[in-house]
JSON list of C-alpha atoms and ligand atoms in Angstrom, two decimals:
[
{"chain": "Q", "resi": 792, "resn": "UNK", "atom": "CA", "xyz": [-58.63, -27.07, -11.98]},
{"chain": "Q", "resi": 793, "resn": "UNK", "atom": "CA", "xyz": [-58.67, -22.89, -12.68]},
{"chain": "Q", "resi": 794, "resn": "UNK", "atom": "CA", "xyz": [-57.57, -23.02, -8.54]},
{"chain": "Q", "resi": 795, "resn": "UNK", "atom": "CA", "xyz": [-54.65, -25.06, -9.13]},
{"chain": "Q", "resi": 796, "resn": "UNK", "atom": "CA", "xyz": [-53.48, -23.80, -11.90]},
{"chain": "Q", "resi": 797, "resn": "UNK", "atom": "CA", "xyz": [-53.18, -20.43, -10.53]},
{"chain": "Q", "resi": 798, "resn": "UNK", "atom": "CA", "xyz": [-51.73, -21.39, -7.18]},
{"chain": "Q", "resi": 799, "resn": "UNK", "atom": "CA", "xyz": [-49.34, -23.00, -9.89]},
{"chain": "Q", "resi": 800, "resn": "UNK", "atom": "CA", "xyz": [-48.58, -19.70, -11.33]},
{"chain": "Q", "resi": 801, "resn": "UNK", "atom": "CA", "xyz": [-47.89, -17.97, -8.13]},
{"chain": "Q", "resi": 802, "resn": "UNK", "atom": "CA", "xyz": [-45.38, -20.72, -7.06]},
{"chain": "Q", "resi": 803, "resn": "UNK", "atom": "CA", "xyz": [-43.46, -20.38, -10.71]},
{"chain": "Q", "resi": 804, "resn": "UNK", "atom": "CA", "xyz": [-43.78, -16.60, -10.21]},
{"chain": "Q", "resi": 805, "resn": "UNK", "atom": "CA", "xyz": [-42.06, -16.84, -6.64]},
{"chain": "Q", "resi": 806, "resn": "UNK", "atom": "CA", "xyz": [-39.62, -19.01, -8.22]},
{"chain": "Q", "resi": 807, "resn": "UNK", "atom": "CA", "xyz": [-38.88, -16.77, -10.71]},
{"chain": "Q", "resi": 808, "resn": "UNK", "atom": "CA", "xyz": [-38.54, -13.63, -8.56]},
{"chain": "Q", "resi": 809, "resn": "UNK", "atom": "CA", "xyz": [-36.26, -16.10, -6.41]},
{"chain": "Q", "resi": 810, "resn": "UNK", "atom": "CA", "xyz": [-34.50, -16.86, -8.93]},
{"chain": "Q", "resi": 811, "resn": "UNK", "atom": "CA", "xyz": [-33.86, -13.04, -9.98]},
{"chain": "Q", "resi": 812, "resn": "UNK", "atom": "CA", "xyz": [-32.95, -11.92, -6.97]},
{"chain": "Q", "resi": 813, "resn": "UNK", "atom": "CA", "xyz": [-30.42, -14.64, -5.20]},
{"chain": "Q", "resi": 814, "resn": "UNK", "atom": "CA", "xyz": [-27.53, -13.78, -7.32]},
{"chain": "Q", "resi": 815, "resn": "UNK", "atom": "CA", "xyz": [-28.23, -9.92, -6.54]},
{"chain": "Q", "resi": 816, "resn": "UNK", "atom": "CA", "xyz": [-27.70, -10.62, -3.12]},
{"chain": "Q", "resi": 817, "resn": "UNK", "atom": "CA", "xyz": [-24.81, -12.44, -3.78]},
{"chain": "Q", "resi": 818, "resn": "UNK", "atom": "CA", "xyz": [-22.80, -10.36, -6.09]},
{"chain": "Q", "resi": 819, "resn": "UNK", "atom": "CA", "xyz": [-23.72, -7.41, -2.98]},
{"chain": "Q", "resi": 820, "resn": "UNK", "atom": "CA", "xyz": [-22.08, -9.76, -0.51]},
{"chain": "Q", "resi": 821, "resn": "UNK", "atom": "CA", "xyz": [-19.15, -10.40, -2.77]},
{"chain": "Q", "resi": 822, "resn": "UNK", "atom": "CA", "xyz": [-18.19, -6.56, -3.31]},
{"chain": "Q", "resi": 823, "resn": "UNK", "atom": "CA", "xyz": [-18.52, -6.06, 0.29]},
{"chain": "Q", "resi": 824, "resn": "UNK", "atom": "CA", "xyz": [-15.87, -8.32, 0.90]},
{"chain": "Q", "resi": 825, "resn": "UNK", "atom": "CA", "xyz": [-13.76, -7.04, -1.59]},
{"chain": "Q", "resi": 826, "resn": "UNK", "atom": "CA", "xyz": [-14.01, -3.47, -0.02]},
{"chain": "Q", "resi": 827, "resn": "UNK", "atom": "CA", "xyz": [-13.10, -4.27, 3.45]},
{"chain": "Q", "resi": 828, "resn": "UNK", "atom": "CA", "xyz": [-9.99, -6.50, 1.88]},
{"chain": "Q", "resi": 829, "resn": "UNK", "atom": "CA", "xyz": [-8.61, -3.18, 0.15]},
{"chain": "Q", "resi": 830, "resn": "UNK", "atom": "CA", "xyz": [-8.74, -1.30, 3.30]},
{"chain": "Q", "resi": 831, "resn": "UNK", "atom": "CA", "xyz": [-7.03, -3.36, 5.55]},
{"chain": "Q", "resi": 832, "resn": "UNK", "atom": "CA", "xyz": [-3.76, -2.11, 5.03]},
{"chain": "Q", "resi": 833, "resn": "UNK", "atom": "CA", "xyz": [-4.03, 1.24, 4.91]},
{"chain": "Q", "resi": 834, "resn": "UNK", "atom": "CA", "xyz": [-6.58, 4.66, 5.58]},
{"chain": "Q", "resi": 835, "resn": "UNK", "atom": "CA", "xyz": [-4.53, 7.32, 3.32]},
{"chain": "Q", "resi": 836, "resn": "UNK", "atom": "CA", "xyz": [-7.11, 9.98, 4.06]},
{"chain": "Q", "resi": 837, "resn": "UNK", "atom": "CA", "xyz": [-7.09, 9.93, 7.74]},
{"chain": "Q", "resi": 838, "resn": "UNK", "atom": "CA", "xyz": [-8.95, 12.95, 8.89]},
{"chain": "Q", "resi": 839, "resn": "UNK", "atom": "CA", "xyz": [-7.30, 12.73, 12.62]},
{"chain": "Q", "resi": 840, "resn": "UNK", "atom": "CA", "xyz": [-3.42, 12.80, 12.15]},
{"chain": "Q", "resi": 841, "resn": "UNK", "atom": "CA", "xyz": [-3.60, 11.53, 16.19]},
{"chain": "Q", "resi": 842, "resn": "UNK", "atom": "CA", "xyz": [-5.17, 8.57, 14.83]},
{"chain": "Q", "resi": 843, "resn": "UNK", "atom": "CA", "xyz": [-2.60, 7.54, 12.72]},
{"chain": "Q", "resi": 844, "resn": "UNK", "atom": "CA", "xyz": [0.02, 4.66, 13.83]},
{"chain": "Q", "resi": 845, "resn": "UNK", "atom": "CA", "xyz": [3.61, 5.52, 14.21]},
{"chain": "Q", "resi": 846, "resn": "UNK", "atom": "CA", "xyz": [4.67, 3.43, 10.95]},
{"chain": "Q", "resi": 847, "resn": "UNK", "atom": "CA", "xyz": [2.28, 5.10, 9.03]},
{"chain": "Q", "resi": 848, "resn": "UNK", "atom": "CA", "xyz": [3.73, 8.63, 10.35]},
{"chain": "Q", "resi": 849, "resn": "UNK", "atom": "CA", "xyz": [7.05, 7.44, 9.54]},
{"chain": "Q", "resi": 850, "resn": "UNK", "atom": "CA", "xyz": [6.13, 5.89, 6.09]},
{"chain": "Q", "resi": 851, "resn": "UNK", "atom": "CA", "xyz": [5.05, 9.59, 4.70]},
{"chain": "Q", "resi": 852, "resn": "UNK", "atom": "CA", "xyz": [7.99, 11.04, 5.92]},
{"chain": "Q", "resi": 853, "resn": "UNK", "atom": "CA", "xyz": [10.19, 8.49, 3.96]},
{"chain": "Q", "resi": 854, "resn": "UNK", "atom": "CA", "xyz": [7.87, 9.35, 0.77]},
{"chain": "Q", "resi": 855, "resn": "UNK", "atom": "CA", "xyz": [8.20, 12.90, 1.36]},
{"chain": "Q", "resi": 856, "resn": "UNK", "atom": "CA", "xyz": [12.10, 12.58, 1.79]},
{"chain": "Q", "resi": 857, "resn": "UNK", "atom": "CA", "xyz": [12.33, 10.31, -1.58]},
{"chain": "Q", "resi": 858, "resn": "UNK", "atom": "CA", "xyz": [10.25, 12.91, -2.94]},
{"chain": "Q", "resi": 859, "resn": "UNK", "atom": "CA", "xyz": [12.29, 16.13, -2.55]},
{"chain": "Q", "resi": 860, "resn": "UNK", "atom": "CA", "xyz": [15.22, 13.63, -3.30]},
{"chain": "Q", "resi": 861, "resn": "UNK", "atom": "CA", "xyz": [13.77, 13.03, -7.04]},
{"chain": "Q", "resi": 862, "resn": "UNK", "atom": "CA", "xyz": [13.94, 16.75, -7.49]},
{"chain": "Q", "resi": 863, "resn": "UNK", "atom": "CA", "xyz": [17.29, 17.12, -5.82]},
{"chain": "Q", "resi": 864, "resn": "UNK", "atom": "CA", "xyz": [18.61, 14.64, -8.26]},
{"chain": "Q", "resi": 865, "resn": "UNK", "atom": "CA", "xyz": [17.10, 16.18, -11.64]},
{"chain": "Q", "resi": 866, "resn": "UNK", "atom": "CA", "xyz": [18.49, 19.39, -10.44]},
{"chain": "Q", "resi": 867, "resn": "UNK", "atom": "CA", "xyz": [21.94, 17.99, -10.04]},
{"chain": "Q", "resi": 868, "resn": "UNK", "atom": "CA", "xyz": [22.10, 17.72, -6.45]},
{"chain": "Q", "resi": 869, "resn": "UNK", "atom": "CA", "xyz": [23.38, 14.88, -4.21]},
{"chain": "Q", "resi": 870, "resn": "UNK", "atom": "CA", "xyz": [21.78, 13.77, -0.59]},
{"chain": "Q", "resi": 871, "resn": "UNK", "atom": "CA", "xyz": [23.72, 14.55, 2.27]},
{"chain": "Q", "resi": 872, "resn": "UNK", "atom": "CA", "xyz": [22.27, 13.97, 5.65]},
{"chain": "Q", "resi": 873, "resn": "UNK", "atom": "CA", "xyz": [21.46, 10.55, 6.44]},
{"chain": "Q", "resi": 874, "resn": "UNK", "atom": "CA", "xyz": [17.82, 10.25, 7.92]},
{"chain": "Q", "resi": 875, "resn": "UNK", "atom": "CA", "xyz": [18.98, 8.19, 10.99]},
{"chain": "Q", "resi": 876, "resn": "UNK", "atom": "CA", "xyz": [15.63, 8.71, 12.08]},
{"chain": "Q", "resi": 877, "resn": "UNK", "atom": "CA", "xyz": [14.25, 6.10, 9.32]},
{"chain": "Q", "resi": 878, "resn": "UNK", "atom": "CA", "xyz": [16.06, 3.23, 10.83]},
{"chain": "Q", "resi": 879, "resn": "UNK", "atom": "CA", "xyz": [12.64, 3.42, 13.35]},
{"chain": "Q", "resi": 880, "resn": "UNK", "atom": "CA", "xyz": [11.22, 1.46, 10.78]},
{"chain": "Q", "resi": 881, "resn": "UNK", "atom": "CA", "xyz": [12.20, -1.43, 12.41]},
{"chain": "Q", "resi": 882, "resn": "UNK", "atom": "CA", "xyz": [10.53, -0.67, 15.68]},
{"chain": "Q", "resi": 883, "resn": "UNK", "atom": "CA", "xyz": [7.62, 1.70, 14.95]},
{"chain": "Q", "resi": 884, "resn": "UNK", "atom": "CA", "xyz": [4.65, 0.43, 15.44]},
{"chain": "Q", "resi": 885, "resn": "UNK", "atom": "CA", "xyz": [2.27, -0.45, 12.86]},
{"chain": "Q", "resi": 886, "resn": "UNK", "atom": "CA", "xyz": [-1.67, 0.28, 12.99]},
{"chain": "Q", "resi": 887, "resn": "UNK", "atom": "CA", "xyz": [-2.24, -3.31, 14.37]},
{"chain": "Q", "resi": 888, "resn": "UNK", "atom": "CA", "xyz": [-0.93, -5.86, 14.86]},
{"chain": "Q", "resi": 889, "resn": "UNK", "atom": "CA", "xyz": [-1.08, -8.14, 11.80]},
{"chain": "Q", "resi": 890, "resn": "UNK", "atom": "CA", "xyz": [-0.15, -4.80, 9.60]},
{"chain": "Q", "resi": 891, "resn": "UNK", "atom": "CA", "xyz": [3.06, -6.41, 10.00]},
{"chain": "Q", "resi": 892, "resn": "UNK", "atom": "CA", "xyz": [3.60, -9.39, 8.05]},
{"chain": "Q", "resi": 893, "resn": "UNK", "atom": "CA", "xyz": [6.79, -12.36, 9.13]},
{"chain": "Q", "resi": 894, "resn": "UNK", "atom": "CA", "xyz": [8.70, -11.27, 5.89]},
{"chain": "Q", "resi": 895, "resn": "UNK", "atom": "CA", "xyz": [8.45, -7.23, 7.37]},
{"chain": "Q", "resi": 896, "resn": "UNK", "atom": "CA", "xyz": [12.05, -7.33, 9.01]},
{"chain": "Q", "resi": 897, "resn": "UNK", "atom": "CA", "xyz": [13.61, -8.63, 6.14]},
{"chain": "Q", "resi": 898, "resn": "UNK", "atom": "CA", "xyz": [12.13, -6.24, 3.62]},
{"chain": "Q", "resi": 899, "resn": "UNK", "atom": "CA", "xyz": [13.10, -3.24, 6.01]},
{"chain": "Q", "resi": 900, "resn": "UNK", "atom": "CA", "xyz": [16.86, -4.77, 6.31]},
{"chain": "Q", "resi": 901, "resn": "UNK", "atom": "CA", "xyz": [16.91, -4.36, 2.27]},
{"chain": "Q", "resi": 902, "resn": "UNK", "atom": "CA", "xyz": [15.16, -1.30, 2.18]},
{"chain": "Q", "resi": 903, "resn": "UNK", "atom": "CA", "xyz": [17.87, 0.26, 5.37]},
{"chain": "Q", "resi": 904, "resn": "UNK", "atom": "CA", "xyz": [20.63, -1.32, 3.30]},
{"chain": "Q", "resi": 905, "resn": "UNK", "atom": "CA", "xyz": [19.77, 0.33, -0.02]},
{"chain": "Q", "resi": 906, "resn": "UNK", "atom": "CA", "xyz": [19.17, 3.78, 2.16]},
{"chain": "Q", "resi": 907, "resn": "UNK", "atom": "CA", "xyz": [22.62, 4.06, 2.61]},
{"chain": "Q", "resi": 908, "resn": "UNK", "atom": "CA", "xyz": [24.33, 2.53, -0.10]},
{"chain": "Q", "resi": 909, "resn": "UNK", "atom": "CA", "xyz": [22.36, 5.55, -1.90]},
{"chain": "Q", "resi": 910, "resn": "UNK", "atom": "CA", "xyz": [23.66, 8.14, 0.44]},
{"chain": "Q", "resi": 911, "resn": "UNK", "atom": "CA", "xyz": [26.98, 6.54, -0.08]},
{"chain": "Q", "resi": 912, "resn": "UNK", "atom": "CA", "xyz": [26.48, 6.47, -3.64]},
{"chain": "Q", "resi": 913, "resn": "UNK", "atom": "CA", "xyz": [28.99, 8.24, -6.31]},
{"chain": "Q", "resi": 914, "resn": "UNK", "atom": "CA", "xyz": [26.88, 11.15, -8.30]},
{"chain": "Q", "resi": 915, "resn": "UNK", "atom": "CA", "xyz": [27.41, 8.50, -11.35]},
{"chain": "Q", "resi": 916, "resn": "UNK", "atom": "CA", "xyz": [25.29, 6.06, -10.01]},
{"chain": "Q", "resi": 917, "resn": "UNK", "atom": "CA", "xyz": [22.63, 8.19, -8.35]},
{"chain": "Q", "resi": 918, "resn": "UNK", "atom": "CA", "xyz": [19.77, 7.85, -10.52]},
{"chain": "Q", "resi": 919, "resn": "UNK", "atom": "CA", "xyz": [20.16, 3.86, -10.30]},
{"chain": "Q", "resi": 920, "resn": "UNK", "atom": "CA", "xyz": [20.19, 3.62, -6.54]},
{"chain": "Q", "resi": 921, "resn": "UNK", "atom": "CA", "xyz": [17.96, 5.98, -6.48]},
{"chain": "Q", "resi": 922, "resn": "UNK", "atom": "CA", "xyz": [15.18, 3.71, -8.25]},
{"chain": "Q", "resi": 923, "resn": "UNK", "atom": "CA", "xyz": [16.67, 0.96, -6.54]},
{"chain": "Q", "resi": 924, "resn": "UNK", "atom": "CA", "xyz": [15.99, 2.49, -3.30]},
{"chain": "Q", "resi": 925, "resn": "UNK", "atom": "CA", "xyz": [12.03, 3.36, -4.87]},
{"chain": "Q", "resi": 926, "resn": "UNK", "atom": "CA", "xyz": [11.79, -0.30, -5.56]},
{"chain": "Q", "resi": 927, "resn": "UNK", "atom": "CA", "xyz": [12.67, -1.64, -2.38]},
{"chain": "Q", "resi": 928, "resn": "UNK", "atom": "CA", "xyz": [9.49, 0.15, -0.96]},
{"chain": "Q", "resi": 929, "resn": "UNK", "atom": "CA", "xyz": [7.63, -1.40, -3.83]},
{"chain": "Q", "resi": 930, "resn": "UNK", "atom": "CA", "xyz": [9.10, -4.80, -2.52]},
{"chain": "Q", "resi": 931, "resn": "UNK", "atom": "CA", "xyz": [7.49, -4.78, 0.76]},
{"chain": "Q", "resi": 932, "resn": "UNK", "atom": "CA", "xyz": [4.45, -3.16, -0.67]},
{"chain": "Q", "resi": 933, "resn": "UNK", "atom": "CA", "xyz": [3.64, -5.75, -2.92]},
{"chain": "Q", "resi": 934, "resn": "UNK", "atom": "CA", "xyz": [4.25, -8.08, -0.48]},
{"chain": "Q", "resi": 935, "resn": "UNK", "atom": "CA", "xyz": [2.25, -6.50, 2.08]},
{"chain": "Q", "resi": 936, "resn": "UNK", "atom": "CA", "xyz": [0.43, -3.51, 1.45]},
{"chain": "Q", "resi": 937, "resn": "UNK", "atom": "CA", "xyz": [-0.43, -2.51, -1.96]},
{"chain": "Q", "resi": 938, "resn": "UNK", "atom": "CA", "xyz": [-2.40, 0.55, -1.56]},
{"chain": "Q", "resi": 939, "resn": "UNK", "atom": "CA", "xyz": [0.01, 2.95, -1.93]},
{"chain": "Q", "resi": 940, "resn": "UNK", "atom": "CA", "xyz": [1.66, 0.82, -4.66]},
{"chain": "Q", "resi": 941, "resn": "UNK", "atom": "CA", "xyz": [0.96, 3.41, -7.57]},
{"chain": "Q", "resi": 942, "resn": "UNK", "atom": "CA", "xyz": [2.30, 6.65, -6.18]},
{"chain": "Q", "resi": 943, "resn": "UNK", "atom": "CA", "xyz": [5.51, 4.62, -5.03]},
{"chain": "Q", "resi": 944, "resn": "UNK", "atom": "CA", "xyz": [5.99, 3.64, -8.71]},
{"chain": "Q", "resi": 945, "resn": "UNK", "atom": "CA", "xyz": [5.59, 6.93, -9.46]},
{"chain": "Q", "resi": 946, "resn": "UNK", "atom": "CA", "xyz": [8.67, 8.41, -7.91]},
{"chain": "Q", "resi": 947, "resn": "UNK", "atom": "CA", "xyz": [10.57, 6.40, -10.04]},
{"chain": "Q", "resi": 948, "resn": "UNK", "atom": "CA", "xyz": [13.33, 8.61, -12.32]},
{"chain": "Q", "resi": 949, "resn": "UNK", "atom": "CA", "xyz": [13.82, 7.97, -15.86]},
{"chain": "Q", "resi": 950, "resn": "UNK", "atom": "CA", "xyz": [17.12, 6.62, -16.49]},
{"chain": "H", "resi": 2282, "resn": "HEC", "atom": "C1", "xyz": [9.33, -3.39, 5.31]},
{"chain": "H", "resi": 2282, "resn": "HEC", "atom": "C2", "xyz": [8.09, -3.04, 4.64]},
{"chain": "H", "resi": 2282, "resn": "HEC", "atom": "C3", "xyz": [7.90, -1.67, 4.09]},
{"chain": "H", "resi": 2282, "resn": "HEC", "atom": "C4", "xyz": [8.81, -0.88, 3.42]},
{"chain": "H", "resi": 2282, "resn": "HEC", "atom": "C5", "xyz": [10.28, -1.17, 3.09]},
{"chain": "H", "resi": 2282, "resn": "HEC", "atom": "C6", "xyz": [8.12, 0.34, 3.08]},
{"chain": "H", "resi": 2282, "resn": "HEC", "atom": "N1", "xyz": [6.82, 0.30, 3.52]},
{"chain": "H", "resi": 2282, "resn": "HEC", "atom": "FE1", "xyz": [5.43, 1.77, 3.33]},
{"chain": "H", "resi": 2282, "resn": "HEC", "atom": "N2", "xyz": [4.16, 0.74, 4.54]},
{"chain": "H", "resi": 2282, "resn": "HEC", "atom": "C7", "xyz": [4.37, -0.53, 5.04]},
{"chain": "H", "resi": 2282, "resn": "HEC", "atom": "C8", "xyz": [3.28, -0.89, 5.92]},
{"chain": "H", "resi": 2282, "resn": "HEC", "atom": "C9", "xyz": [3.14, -2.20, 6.71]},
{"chain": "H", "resi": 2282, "resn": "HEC", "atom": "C10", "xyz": [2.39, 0.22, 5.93]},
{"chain": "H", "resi": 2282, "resn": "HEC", "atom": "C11", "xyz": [1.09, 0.38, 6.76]},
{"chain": "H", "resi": 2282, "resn": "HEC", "atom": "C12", "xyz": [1.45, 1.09, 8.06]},
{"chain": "H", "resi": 2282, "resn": "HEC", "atom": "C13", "xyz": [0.31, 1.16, 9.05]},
{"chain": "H", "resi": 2282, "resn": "HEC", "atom": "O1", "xyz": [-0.84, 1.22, 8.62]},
{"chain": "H", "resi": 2282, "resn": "HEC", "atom": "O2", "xyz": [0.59, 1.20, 10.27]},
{"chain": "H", "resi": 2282, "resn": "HEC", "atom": "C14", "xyz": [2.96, 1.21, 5.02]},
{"chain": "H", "resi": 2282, "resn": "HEC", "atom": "C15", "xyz": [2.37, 2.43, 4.70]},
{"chain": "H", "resi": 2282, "resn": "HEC", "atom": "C16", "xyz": [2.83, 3.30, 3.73]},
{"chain": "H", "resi": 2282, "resn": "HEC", "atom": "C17", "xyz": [2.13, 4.47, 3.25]},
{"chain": "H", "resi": 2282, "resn": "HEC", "atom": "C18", "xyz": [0.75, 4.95, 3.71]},
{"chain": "H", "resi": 2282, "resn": "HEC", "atom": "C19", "xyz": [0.92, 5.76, 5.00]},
{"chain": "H", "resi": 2282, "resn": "HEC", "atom": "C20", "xyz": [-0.42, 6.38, 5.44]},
{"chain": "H", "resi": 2282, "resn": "HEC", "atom": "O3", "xyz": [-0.69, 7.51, 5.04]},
{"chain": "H", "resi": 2282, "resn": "HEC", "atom": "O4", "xyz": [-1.16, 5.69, 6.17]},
{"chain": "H", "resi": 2282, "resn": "HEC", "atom": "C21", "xyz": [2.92, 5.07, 2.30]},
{"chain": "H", "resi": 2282, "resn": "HEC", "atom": "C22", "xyz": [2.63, 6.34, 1.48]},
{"chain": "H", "resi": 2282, "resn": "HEC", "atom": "C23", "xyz": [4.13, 4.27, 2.20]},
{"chain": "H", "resi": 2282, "resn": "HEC", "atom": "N3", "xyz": [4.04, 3.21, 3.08]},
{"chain": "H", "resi": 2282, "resn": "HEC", "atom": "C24", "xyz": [5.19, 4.59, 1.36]},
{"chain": "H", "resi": 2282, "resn": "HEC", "atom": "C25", "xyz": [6.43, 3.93, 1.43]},
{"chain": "H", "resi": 2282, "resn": "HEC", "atom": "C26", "xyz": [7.64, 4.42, 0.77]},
{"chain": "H", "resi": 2282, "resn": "HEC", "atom": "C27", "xyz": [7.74, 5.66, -0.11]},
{"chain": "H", "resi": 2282, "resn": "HEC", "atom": "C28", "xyz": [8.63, 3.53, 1.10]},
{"chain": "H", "resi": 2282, "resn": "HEC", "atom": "C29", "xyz": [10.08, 3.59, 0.74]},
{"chain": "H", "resi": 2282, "resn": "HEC", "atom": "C30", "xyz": [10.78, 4.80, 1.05]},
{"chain": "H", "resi": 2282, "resn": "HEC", "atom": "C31", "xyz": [8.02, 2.49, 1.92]},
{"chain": "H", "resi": 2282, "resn": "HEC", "atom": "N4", "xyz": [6.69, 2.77, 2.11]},
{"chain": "H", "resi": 2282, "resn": "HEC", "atom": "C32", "xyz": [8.71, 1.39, 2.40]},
{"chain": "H", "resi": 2282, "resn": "HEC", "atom": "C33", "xyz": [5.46, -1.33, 4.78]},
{"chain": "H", "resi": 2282, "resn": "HEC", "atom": "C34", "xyz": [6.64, -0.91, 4.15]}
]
């Protein structure tokens, strides 16, 4: 009787640890997961710039350019070159091959078509193609690639 009880006690015991531990595992799985899903898109701190794809390359220069544009606007200014050199967006390629989603061409199409309406733009209506042009990357981001979401949003001008 004292025997079986106690091998009784060491079964509920195991249980019990069992019991304890399984979700751990689980929830460690889970967060794994999520991890590897939020770096799919993109590695902002590359450490080897040779490692980076040419649509990533490109990508920074368009942020830099809408960048030194949001000054150039608060300080009265108006763009003048066209980058010609963005229309590679098109083309470039991407870091592999499912970086791209189906819907990519279309977004770029907008986001080329906005470029130069803003370059085309009448000081007046700067500031609103301006954003405009600052949410089309937003459009594709969402849509693709949201990791770089927040700083987009913030080169948004206050109207
Ligand atoms: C048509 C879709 C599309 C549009 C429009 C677009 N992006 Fe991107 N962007 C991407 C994709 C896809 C990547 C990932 C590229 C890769 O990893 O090869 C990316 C990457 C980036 C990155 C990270 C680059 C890095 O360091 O790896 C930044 C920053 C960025 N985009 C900013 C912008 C800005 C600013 C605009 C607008 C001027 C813009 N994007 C417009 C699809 C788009």
């Amino acid at each position: 009787m004292v025997l079986l009880s106690k091998s009784k006690v060491i079964i509920f015991a195991t249980l019990a640890v069992l019991i304890v531990l399984l979700p751990k595992c689980k929830q460690a799985d889970k967060s794994n997961v999520n991890t590897s899903e939020n770096t799919s898109c993109v590695k902002t701190k590359s450490l080897n710039p040779n490692g980076d794809s040419e649509l990533a390359l490109l990508m920074r220069q368009m942020y830099d350019s809408l960048n030194s544009m949001n000054r150039l606007i608060k300080n009265g200014g108006v763009p003048s070159k066209f980058p010609e050199s963005f229309l590679k967006i098109l083309k470039a390629k991407p870091t592999t091959s499912n970086t791209k989603l189906e819907s990519f061409d279309a977004f770029a199409d907008d986001y080329i078509a906005t470029l130069r309406l803003l370059y085309n733009s009448p000081k007046a209506d700067l500031n609103k193609n301006y954003n405009l042009l600052v949410q089309k990357c937003a459009n594709c981001h969402e849509a693709s690639c949201p990791g770089p979401l927040k700083k987009i949003y913030k080169l948004k001008l206050d109207i």
